[in-house]
C-alpha cells in the first residue's frame, strides 16, 4: 500500500511541476514578443533596489495596516512552505517527518511554522474583510468587477484552507504521538513543538488511531495537492507577482522618474539637423528595411519590461488611488492600463497557441482595450509609478501609445495640435510671434 502511495505522489508531483513549467514557458514566450531593452546596467544598484523593495517590502509599509498584514502573509507563506520540502521527501521515500532527527531544533521550526500559519490565517481573514466588507475605494473600481474580484477572493480562500489543513495535520499527528502510535515521529519534546495545533488536538481525543491516521493523511494529501494546485493557478491569477516581483523590480527604471525616453530615430534626425558639418543635400542612407514604427498600438510594440510589468501587476490599485486624473472622475485608471495590457497579451498568446504563429485577429491594444480618452487624461505626473510597490511603470505604456497617436496617426487632441504647431512656428505654445510677446505689458 505504501508503494502505491509513493507512486501516486510522484505522479501528482511530476504532473504539477510539468504543468507549471509549461505555463511559465508560455509566459516567457509572450514577454519575448516585446522589443528587447537593455536593463542590465548598474547591477549593484539594481540588486540593492531589489533587496530593499521586493524582499524588504519597503514600499508596502507606506500604507501601514495593509503593509504590515502583507509582510506577515508574505513571510509566513514563504517560511511555512519550507516545510513542503519535508513533505516532498516523505512523499517520495515513504517516510514520515524525516527531518525530526534534528530534535529540539525541529520542534522549534514546527513551532515557528505554526505561529506563522496562525498569523497568515488571521491576516488573510482581515484582507477578505477589507476587500469585501469595508468600502475601500480602490477595491470598488469598475475594472475589479467580475473575475478580478473573484480571483482575489479565490486566492484568499486557498490560503485559508492551506493554513487550516497544515494545523489539522499537525494536530492529528500530535494526538497520534500522545497515543503512542507507531511510525509517528516524536516532535512534542518541548511545548514549542506544536504551540497552536496542541489546542486543536483535544477535538480528536477518543478517536481511534486508525481514524486519526486517516485524518492526518487526508490533511497531508490535501495540503500538498492544494499547494501544487495553487502553484499552477498562479499563472491564471493576479498573484503571479509572488514570483515576478523580484525580476520586475530588478529590471525597473533607474533614471529619474520624470525623465522620458527619446526615440533613437528622432534623436538621430535632430543630431543631423544640428550638425554644422552635415551635407543637407547628401543622399539618404540606403533603406535597411521597414521604417521604425513610432510608439505602440499593440502589445508587440511595447518592450519586454513593459510586458513583464503587466504580468507582475497584483491589481492592488495603489496606482489608481494616487492618480489625480482618476480622482477627478476621468476614465483613466493606471491599474486598468496594466490589466488591459496583460489581457491583450494573453489573447495574443492564445492566438499563437492555436495557429503556431500570430495571425491577425483584427484587434489591437489601442481602442479595443485602452481608449484614447484614457490615454489623454493622463497628466504624466508619475504618481502611479511612485505608488507601485513592485516597480511597475504604467506611464511608459501611456506615453508610447500617445506617441503612436501623434506621430503615426496625427490624432492628438486639437488643443495639443495647436500648441505643437505654435511651438514649431513661434518657439512657444502661444499663438504670438516672438516679437509680439511683450506687447501685453504696453496695454493700459
XYZ file of C-alpha atoms in Angstrom:
444
model
C 0.000 0.000 0.000
C 2.875 2.345 0.807
C 4.440 1.895 -2.627
C 1.096 2.804 -4.259
C 1.010 5.998 -2.188
C 4.565 6.861 -3.293
C 3.716 6.260 -6.958
C 0.591 8.420 -6.744
C 2.594 11.147 -5.029
C 5.270 11.075 -7.756
C 2.602 11.261 -10.475
C 0.965 14.264 -8.780
C 4.324 15.983 -8.203
C 5.597 15.475 -11.760
C 2.247 16.483 -13.290
C 2.006 19.618 -11.137
C 5.571 20.763 -11.824
C 5.332 19.926 -15.552
C 2.143 21.952 -15.975
C 3.708 24.837 -14.065
C 6.849 24.763 -16.251
C 4.694 24.709 -19.409
C 2.789 27.795 -18.276
C 5.962 29.641 -17.300
C 7.497 28.886 -20.705
C 4.371 30.281 -22.393
C 4.541 33.395 -20.258
C 8.224 33.935 -21.118
C 7.422 33.455 -24.814
C 4.689 36.085 -24.559
C 7.031 38.522 -22.814
C 9.634 37.987 -25.547
C 7.104 39.193 -28.126
C 8.040 42.672 -26.924
C 11.011 44.707 -28.106
C 14.318 43.995 -26.425
C 15.531 46.580 -23.951
C 18.807 46.672 -22.056
C 18.223 46.958 -18.313
C 21.452 45.298 -17.157
C 23.311 48.486 -16.237
C 24.332 49.278 -12.640
C 23.845 45.732 -11.295
C 24.823 46.701 -7.744
C 22.154 49.418 -7.645
C 19.600 47.049 -9.141
C 20.329 44.348 -6.560
C 20.135 46.916 -3.781
C 16.765 48.101 -5.056
C 15.506 44.514 -5.331
C 16.573 43.671 -1.780
C 15.028 46.867 -0.430
C 11.725 46.875 -2.339
C 10.979 43.273 -3.381
C 12.452 41.384 -0.428
C 12.259 44.159 2.173
C 8.737 45.328 1.188
C 9.827 48.938 1.822
C 7.086 50.485 -0.356
C 4.324 48.271 1.034
C 4.533 49.806 4.508
C 3.698 53.277 3.192
C 0.151 52.105 3.926
C 0.860 50.785 7.448
C -2.131 48.473 8.016
C -2.181 46.676 4.681
C 1.632 46.813 4.546
C 2.072 45.094 7.928
C -0.541 42.459 7.060
C 1.110 41.826 3.699
C 4.520 41.337 5.321
C 3.035 38.798 7.751
C 1.315 36.863 4.953
C 4.355 37.144 2.670
C 6.910 35.973 5.246
C 4.578 33.400 6.744
C 3.632 31.810 3.464
C 7.246 31.687 2.253
C 8.681 30.283 5.506
C 5.866 27.797 6.099
C 6.407 26.351 2.640
C 9.927 25.352 3.655
C 8.022 22.512 5.275
C 6.927 21.474 1.786
C 10.475 20.196 1.233
C 9.947 17.689 4.037
C 6.559 16.700 2.623
C 8.121 16.075 -0.800
C 10.874 13.915 0.683
C 8.353 11.974 2.779
C 6.069 11.529 -0.223
C 8.819 10.213 -2.487
C 10.515 7.888 0.008
C 7.512 6.880 2.097
C 8.944 8.332 5.309
C 7.192 10.424 7.952
C 8.660 13.675 9.282
C 12.087 12.692 8.061
C 13.664 15.867 9.436
C 12.621 15.055 13.010
C 16.146 13.729 13.614
C 17.038 17.410 14.165
C 15.459 17.025 17.599
C 14.835 20.209 19.551
C 15.674 22.385 16.524
C 12.968 20.574 14.560
C 10.454 21.277 17.337
C 11.382 24.969 17.226
C 10.926 25.016 13.440
C 7.499 23.400 13.632
C 6.566 25.838 16.396
C 7.603 28.815 14.245
C 5.685 27.392 11.278
C 2.535 27.025 13.377
C 2.669 30.536 14.804
C 3.197 31.917 11.305
C 0.346 29.764 9.977
C -1.999 31.288 12.551
C -0.795 34.818 11.724
C -1.242 34.166 7.990
C -4.745 32.833 8.628
C -5.687 35.922 10.638
C -4.055 38.237 8.091
C -5.936 36.631 5.197
C -9.251 36.925 7.050
C -8.603 40.646 7.612
C -7.704 41.034 3.924
C -11.007 39.365 2.999
C -12.929 41.752 5.265
C -11.106 44.772 3.789
C -11.861 43.634 0.264
C -15.474 42.502 0.707
C -16.962 44.293 3.718
C -15.230 47.655 4.088
C -15.964 50.121 1.299
C -12.354 50.875 0.384
C -12.396 52.988 -2.774
C -9.593 51.253 -4.644
C -11.416 47.909 -4.407
C -14.627 49.301 -5.892
C -13.383 50.387 -9.333
C -15.136 49.177 -12.457
C -12.138 47.117 -13.631
C -12.423 44.926 -10.498
C -15.918 43.691 -11.272
C -16.413 40.005 -12.082
C -13.334 37.820 -12.486
C -10.732 40.164 -10.905
C -12.780 40.392 -7.692
C -13.459 36.646 -7.650
C -9.819 35.845 -8.388
C -8.653 37.887 -5.400
C -11.120 36.075 -3.155
C -10.181 32.641 -4.511
C -6.570 33.267 -3.510
C -7.631 34.259 -0.007
C -9.765 31.122 0.298
C -6.851 28.964 -0.913
C -4.573 30.430 1.730
C -7.171 29.967 4.479
C -7.673 26.311 3.527
C -3.934 25.571 3.213
C -3.135 27.045 6.628
C -6.100 25.225 8.231
C -5.032 21.907 6.695
C -1.484 22.435 7.954
C -2.726 22.926 11.531
C -5.193 19.990 11.338
C -2.423 17.741 10.016
C -0.183 18.692 12.938
C -2.987 18.367 15.479
C -3.822 14.821 14.356
C -0.106 13.983 14.287
C 0.297 15.356 17.809
C -2.615 13.273 19.110
C -1.167 10.154 17.471
C 2.136 10.821 19.219
C 0.347 11.184 22.555
C -1.411 7.882 21.827
C 1.951 6.235 21.148
C 1.067 5.295 17.575
C 3.839 3.518 15.701
C 5.800 5.265 12.944
C 4.896 8.783 14.131
C 7.883 10.977 14.930
C 8.219 12.258 18.464
C 8.016 16.001 17.860
C 6.352 17.158 21.051
C 9.535 17.065 23.132
C 9.013 20.720 24.046
C 5.768 22.643 24.174
C 7.057 24.778 21.308
C 6.741 21.763 19.012
C 3.006 22.281 18.427
C 2.110 25.602 20.107
C -1.090 26.108 18.079
C -2.256 22.664 16.983
C -1.992 21.283 20.517
C -5.139 23.311 21.238
C -6.892 21.649 18.280
C -5.792 18.157 19.288
C -8.413 17.798 22.088
C -11.062 17.717 19.328
C -9.581 14.368 18.318
C -9.490 12.796 21.784
C -11.346 9.490 21.911
C -10.840 8.749 18.235
C -9.057 5.540 17.324
C -5.548 5.644 15.925
C -6.878 4.354 12.594
C -9.308 7.280 12.368
C -6.608 9.767 13.383
C -4.281 8.388 10.716
C -6.997 8.885 8.101
C -7.484 12.499 9.260
C -3.729 13.182 9.322
C -3.139 11.555 5.911
C -6.142 13.315 4.353
C -4.917 16.702 5.601
C -1.377 15.858 4.425
C -2.543 14.916 0.912
C -4.937 17.836 0.588
C -2.216 20.215 1.792
C 0.380 19.146 -0.780
C -2.160 18.800 -3.612
C -3.506 22.229 -2.670
C -0.009 23.699 -2.913
C 0.526 22.121 -6.355
C -2.873 23.438 -7.481
C -2.076 26.878 -6.071
C 1.276 26.848 -7.884
C -0.435 26.258 -11.223
C -3.300 28.641 -10.504
C -0.778 31.482 -10.185
C -0.390 31.733 -13.971
C -4.097 32.481 -14.361
C -4.186 34.824 -11.392
C -3.042 38.293 -10.434
C -0.818 36.584 -7.869
C 1.958 35.969 -10.387
C 3.654 38.840 -8.546
C 4.654 36.247 -5.912
C 7.211 35.068 -8.475
C 7.664 38.084 -10.752
C 8.031 40.924 -8.236
C 11.742 40.203 -7.862
C 12.792 40.313 -11.559
C 10.322 43.155 -12.144
C 11.959 45.360 -9.501
C 15.432 44.384 -10.726
C 14.655 45.450 -14.321
C 12.732 48.588 -13.350
C 13.888 52.018 -14.498
C 16.727 53.575 -12.506
C 16.917 57.021 -14.085
C 14.756 59.827 -12.660
C 11.025 59.162 -12.970
C 10.442 62.460 -14.758
C 12.962 61.620 -17.480
C 11.219 60.396 -20.627
C 12.990 58.181 -23.134
C 13.668 59.581 -26.592
C 13.144 57.709 -29.833
C 16.501 56.833 -31.339
C 15.378 57.624 -34.894
C 14.222 61.101 -33.858
C 17.438 61.727 -31.905
C 19.492 60.906 -34.998
C 17.462 63.305 -37.150
C 17.822 66.135 -34.627
C 21.560 65.451 -34.283
C 21.892 65.595 -38.069
C 19.976 68.902 -38.187
C 22.218 70.387 -35.523
C 25.463 69.182 -37.121
C 27.084 72.162 -38.915
C 29.207 69.788 -40.992
C 26.291 67.725 -42.273
C 25.560 67.954 -46.010
C 21.854 68.843 -46.386
C 21.947 67.617 -49.992
C 23.539 64.238 -49.240
C 21.618 61.203 -50.397
C 19.812 59.418 -47.548
C 21.251 56.161 -46.309
C 20.095 53.033 -48.079
C 16.810 51.673 -46.826
C 17.538 48.963 -44.266
C 14.009 47.578 -44.233
C 10.694 48.769 -42.888
C 10.831 52.172 -41.218
C 10.640 52.088 -37.438
C 7.140 52.331 -36.022
C 6.736 55.317 -33.753
C 5.118 54.470 -30.438
C 2.852 51.499 -29.708
C -0.600 50.446 -30.802
C -0.408 46.805 -29.698
C 1.477 44.699 -27.174
C 4.120 43.638 -29.731
C 5.176 47.304 -29.994
C 5.915 47.542 -26.267
C 9.214 46.456 -24.746
C 9.779 43.274 -22.764
C 9.968 45.040 -19.394
C 6.561 46.652 -20.011
C 5.090 43.218 -20.763
C 6.759 41.823 -17.638
C 5.112 44.711 -15.759
C 1.689 43.607 -16.988
C 2.140 40.064 -15.675
C 3.521 41.364 -12.364
C 0.597 43.685 -11.585
C -1.250 42.483 -8.494
C -4.214 44.821 -9.088
C -3.809 46.385 -5.638
C -4.949 49.742 -7.026
C -2.422 51.914 -5.218
C -1.528 53.491 -8.569
C -5.158 54.321 -9.366
C -5.799 55.630 -5.843
C -2.959 58.151 -6.308
C -3.856 59.133 -9.901
C -5.139 62.749 -9.976
C -6.998 62.138 -13.241
C -8.871 59.222 -11.704
C -9.585 61.216 -8.544
C -11.312 63.885 -10.616
C -13.603 61.388 -12.327
C -11.670 60.766 -15.551
C -11.770 57.296 -17.113
C -8.048 56.767 -16.674
C -7.037 54.035 -14.229
C -3.324 53.046 -14.307
C -4.316 49.661 -12.860
C -6.683 49.105 -15.800
C -3.894 50.031 -18.231
C -1.808 47.154 -16.836
C -4.745 44.735 -16.690
C -5.722 45.536 -20.288
C -2.142 45.049 -21.454
C -1.978 41.631 -19.765
C -5.380 40.594 -21.156
C -4.367 41.556 -24.687
C -1.011 39.798 -24.304
C -2.779 36.639 -23.151
C -5.140 36.904 -26.137
C -2.147 37.151 -28.473
C -0.551 34.172 -26.717
C -3.681 32.058 -27.195
C -3.683 33.069 -30.864
C -0.116 31.731 -31.164
C -1.003 28.534 -29.288
C -3.838 27.905 -31.732
C -2.135 28.848 -35.008
C 1.560 28.208 -34.343
C 2.234 31.893 -35.020
C 0.321 35.110 -34.574
C -2.492 35.523 -37.095
C -4.021 38.979 -37.413
C -7.235 38.951 -35.377
C -8.330 42.457 -36.282
C -7.737 43.691 -32.740
C -5.111 45.759 -31.005
C -4.413 47.160 -27.569
C -5.355 50.675 -28.670
C -9.109 51.258 -28.970
C -10.093 47.586 -28.411
C -8.756 47.583 -24.846
C -7.415 51.017 -23.929
C -9.447 54.028 -25.035
C -7.886 57.242 -26.331
C -9.836 59.162 -23.724
C -7.936 57.234 -21.033
C -4.562 57.997 -22.602
C -5.116 61.738 -22.940
C -6.478 62.038 -19.392
C -3.007 61.259 -18.005
C -1.110 64.248 -16.573
C 2.268 62.380 -16.699
C 2.782 63.194 -13.011
C 4.361 59.783 -12.248
C 2.211 59.304 -9.141
C 1.287 55.796 -10.337
C 4.925 54.810 -10.778
C 5.866 56.145 -7.361
C 2.925 54.365 -5.695
C 3.518 50.896 -7.136
C 5.095 48.601 -4.512
C 6.817 46.415 -7.140
C 8.188 48.969 -9.612
C 5.544 48.819 -12.369
C 5.516 51.722 -14.841
C 2.037 52.287 -16.381
C 3.096 55.743 -17.559
C 5.609 54.332 -20.056
C 2.819 52.418 -21.828
C 0.605 55.507 -21.889
C 3.417 57.612 -23.393
C 4.245 55.018 -26.059
C 0.604 54.817 -27.123
C 0.314 58.612 -27.194
C 3.420 58.677 -29.357
C 1.745 56.367 -31.827
C -1.354 58.555 -31.970
C 0.650 61.737 -32.551
C 3.432 60.517 -34.834
C 1.706 57.759 -36.785
C -1.902 58.939 -36.929
C -1.643 62.693 -36.283
C -4.502 62.095 -33.875
C -3.592 64.376 -30.999
C -6.388 66.387 -29.364
C -6.979 69.734 -31.039
C -5.603 71.727 -28.072
C -2.333 69.785 -28.222
C -2.069 70.034 -32.010
C -2.457 73.827 -31.816
C 0.211 74.046 -29.111
C 2.631 71.879 -31.106
C 2.070 73.989 -34.208
C 2.713 77.168 -32.214
C 5.921 75.710 -30.795
C 7.059 74.829 -34.313
C 6.222 78.255 -35.712
C 6.707 80.604 -32.765
C 9.024 78.710 -30.408
C 6.321 78.761 -27.710
C 2.862 77.236 -27.194
C 1.146 80.644 -27.519
C -0.154 81.946 -30.875
C 2.034 85.055 -30.878
C 5.097 85.973 -32.837
C 8.225 86.192 -30.716
C 8.435 89.961 -31.405
C 4.900 90.483 -30.066
C 5.146 88.595 -26.783
C 5.691 91.622 -24.552
C 3.002 93.831 -26.089
C 0.598 92.905 -23.307
C 2.784 94.975 -20.952
C 2.162 98.084 -23.029
C -1.619 97.781 -22.760
C -3.449 100.024 -20.269
